[in-house]
Short mmCIF file of C-alpha atoms in Angstrom, two decimals:
data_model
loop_
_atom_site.label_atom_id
_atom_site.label_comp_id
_atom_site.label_asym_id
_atom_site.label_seq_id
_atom_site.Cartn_x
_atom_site.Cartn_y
_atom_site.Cartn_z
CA UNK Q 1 -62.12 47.35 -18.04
CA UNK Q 2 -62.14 44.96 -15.63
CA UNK Q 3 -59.59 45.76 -12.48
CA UNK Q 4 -58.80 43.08 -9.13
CA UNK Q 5 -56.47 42.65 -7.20
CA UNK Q 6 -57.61 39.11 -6.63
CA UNK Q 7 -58.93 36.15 -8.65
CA UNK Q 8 -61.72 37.04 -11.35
CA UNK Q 9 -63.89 34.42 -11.47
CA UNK Q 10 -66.29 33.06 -14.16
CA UNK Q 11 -69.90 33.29 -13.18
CA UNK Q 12 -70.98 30.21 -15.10
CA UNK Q 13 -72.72 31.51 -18.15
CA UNK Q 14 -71.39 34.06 -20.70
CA UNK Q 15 -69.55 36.75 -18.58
CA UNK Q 16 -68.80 39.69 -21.27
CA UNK Q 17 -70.64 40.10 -24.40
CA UNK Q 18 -69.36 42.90 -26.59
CA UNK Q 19 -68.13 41.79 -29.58
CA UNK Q 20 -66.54 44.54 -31.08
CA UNK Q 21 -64.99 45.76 -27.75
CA UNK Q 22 -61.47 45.22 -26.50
CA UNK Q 23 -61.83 43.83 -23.03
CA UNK Q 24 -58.94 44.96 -20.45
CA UNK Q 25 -58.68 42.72 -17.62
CA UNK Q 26 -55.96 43.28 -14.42
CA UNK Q 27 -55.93 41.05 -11.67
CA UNK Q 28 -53.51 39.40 -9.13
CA UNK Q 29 -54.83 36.00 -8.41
CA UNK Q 30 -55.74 34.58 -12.17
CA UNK Q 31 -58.54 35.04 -14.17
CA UNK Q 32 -60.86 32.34 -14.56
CA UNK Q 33 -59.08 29.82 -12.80
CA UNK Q 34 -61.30 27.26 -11.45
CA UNK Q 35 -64.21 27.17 -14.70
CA UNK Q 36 -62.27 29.44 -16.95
CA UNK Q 37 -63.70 32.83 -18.18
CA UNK Q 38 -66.63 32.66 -21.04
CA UNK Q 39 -66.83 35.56 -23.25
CA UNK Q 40 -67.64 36.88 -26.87
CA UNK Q 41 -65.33 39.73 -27.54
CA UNK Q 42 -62.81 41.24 -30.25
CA UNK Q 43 -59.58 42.03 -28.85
CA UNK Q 44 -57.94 41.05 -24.98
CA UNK Q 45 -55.68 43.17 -23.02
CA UNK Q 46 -54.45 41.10 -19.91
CA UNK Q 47 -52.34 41.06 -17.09
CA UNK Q 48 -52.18 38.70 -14.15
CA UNK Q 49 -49.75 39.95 -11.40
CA UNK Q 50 -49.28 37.35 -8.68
CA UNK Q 51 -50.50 33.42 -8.71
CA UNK Q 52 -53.65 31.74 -10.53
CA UNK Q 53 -54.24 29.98 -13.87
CA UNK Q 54 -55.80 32.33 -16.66
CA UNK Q 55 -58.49 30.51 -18.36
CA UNK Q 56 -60.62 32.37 -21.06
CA UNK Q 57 -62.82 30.73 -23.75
CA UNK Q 58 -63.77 33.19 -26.47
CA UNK Q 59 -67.01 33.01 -28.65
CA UNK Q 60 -65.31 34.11 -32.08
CA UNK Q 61 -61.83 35.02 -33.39
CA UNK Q 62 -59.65 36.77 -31.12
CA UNK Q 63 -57.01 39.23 -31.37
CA UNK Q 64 -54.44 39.31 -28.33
CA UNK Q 65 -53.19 42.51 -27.95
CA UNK Q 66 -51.00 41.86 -24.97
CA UNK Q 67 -51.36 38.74 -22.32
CA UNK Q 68 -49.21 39.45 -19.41
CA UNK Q 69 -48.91 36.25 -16.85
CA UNK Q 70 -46.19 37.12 -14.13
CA UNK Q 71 -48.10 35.22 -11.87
CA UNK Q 72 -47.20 31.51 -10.69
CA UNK Q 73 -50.29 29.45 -13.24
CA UNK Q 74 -50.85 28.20 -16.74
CA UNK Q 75 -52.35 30.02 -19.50
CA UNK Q 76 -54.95 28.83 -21.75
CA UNK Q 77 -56.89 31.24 -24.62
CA UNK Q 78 -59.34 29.57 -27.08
CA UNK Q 79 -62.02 31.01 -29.30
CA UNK Q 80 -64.77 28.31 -30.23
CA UNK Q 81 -65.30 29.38 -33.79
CA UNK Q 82 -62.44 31.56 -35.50
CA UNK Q 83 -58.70 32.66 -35.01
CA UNK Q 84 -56.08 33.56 -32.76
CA UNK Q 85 -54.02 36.29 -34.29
CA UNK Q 86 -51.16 37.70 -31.79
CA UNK Q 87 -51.31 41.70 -32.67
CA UNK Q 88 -48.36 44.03 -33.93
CA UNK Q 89 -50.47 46.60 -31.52
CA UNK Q 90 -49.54 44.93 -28.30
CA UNK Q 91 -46.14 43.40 -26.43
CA UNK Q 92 -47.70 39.90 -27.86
CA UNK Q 93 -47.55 36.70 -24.53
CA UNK Q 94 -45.16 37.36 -21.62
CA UNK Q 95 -45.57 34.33 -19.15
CA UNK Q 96 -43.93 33.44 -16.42
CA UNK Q 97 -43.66 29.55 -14.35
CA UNK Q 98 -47.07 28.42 -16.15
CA UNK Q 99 -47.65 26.91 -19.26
CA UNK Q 100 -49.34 28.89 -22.06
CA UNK Q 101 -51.71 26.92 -24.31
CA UNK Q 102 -53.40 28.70 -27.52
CA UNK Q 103 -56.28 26.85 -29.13
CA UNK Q 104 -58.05 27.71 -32.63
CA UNK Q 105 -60.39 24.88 -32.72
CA UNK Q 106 -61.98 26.26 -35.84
CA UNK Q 107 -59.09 28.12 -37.38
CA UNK Q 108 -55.54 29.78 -37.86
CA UNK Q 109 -53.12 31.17 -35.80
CA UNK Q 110 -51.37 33.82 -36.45
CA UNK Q 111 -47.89 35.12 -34.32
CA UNK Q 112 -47.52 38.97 -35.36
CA UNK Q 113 -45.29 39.80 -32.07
CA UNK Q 114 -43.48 37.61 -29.80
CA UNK Q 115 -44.23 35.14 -27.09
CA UNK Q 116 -41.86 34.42 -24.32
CA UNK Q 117 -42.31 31.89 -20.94
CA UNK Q 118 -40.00 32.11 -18.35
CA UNK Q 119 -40.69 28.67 -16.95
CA UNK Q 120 -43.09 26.75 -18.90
CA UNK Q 121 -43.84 24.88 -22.16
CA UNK Q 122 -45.81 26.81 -25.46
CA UNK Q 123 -48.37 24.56 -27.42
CA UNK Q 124 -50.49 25.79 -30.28
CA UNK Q 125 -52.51 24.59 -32.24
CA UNK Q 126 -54.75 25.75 -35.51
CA UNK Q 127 -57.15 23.11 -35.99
CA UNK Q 128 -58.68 24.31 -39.63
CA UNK Q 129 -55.99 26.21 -40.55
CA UNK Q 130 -52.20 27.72 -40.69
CA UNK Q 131 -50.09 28.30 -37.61
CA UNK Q 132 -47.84 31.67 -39.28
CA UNK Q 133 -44.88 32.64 -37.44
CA UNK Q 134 -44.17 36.14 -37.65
CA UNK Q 135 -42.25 36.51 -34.64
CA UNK Q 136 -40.69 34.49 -32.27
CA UNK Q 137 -41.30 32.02 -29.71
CA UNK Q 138 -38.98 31.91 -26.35
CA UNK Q 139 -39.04 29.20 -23.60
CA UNK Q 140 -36.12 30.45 -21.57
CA UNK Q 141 -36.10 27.37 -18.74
CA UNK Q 142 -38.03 23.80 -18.86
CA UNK Q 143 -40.47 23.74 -21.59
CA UNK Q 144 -41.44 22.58 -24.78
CA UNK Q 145 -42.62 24.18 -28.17
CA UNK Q 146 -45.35 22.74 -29.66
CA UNK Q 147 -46.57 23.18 -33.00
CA UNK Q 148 -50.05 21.40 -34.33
CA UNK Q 149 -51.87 22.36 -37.53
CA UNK Q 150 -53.45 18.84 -38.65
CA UNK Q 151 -55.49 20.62 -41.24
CA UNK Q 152 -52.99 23.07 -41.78
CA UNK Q 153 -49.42 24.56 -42.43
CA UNK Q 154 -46.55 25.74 -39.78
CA UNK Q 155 -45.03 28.69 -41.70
CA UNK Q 156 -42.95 31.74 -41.22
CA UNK Q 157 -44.22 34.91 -42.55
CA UNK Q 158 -41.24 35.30 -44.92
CA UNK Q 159 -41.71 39.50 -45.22
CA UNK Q 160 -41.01 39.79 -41.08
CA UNK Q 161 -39.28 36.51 -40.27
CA UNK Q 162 -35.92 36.80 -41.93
CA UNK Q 163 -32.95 34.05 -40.29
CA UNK Q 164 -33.01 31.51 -43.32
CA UNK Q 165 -32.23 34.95 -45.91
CA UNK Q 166 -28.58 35.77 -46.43
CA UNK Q 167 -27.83 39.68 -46.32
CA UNK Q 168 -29.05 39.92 -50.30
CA UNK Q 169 -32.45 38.60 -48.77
CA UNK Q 170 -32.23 35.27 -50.83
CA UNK Q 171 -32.34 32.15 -48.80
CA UNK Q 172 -29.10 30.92 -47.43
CA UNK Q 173 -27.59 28.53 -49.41
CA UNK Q 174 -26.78 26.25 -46.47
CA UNK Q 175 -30.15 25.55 -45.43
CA UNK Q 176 -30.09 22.42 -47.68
CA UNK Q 177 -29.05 19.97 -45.08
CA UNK Q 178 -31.63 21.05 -42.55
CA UNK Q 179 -34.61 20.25 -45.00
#
């Protein structure tokens, strides 16, 4: 657990190793702002209160348990090698002005609980692999969604995500014209 009520800076080579650990991390002035945040860890817990970009680069897949940005920056979350999956455990990706970038270089993503920006634009991509929506994305102000899986597919997770069903839990009839 990691608690400041300022920036948390990256020290320039790996700066938490425990790959099996969920890392909690609280601070009020971004968290790896300037170089970003190098780490090799299973699950993140954040929450950035006040101003600053949060800027973490993961050595493996990641599981995001909850990412809290009220603060004023962007946020950006990539593992290296391995995907991004968006936990049922956690509140999912609350930001605020900033714009929240998730990037699976070398796989999926998957959206288990809900992201929502106040203020700025959502882009994910899944390099090697699906992007599955099983919750929702909400950009309530200026912003774009952004969807990208070149080597992959954008699809809903049809057992949670359930507004093309009708209330029999078929498809909707009407959903023709839209495809």
């Amino acid at each position: 657990i990691i608690t400041a009520w300022c920036a948390i800076t990256a020290s320039g080579d790996r700066d938490s190793v425990a790959t099996n650990a969920i890392l909690v991390i609280v601070a009020g002035g971004g968290i790896g702002a300037a170089n970003g945040l190098d780490v090799d860890i299973a699950s993140l817990d954040l929450g950035n209160a006040t101003s600053g970009n949060v800027v973490l680069t993961n050595a493996g897949a990641i599981d995001l348990i909850d990412v809290d940005n009220s603060g004023t920056g962007d946020t950006s979350i990539t593992p290296t090698e391995g995907a991004i999956v968006v936990t049922l455990a956690g509140d999912g990706i609350t930001t605020a002005t900033g714009d929240l970038e998730l990037y699976a270089g070398q796989g999926r993503v998957d959206l288990d609980s809900a992201i929502t920006t106040t203020g700025g634009g959502v882009a994910i991509t899944a390099e090697l692999g699906d992007i599955r929506i099983g919750d929702g994305i909400r950009v309530a102000g200026d912003g774009d969604i952004e969807l990208r899986a070149p080597e992959g597919s954008v699809i809903n997770d049809t057992t949670r995500v359930t507004w093309p069903r009708d209330g029999s839990g078929a498809f909707e009839s009407e959903l023709d014209w839209v495809l």
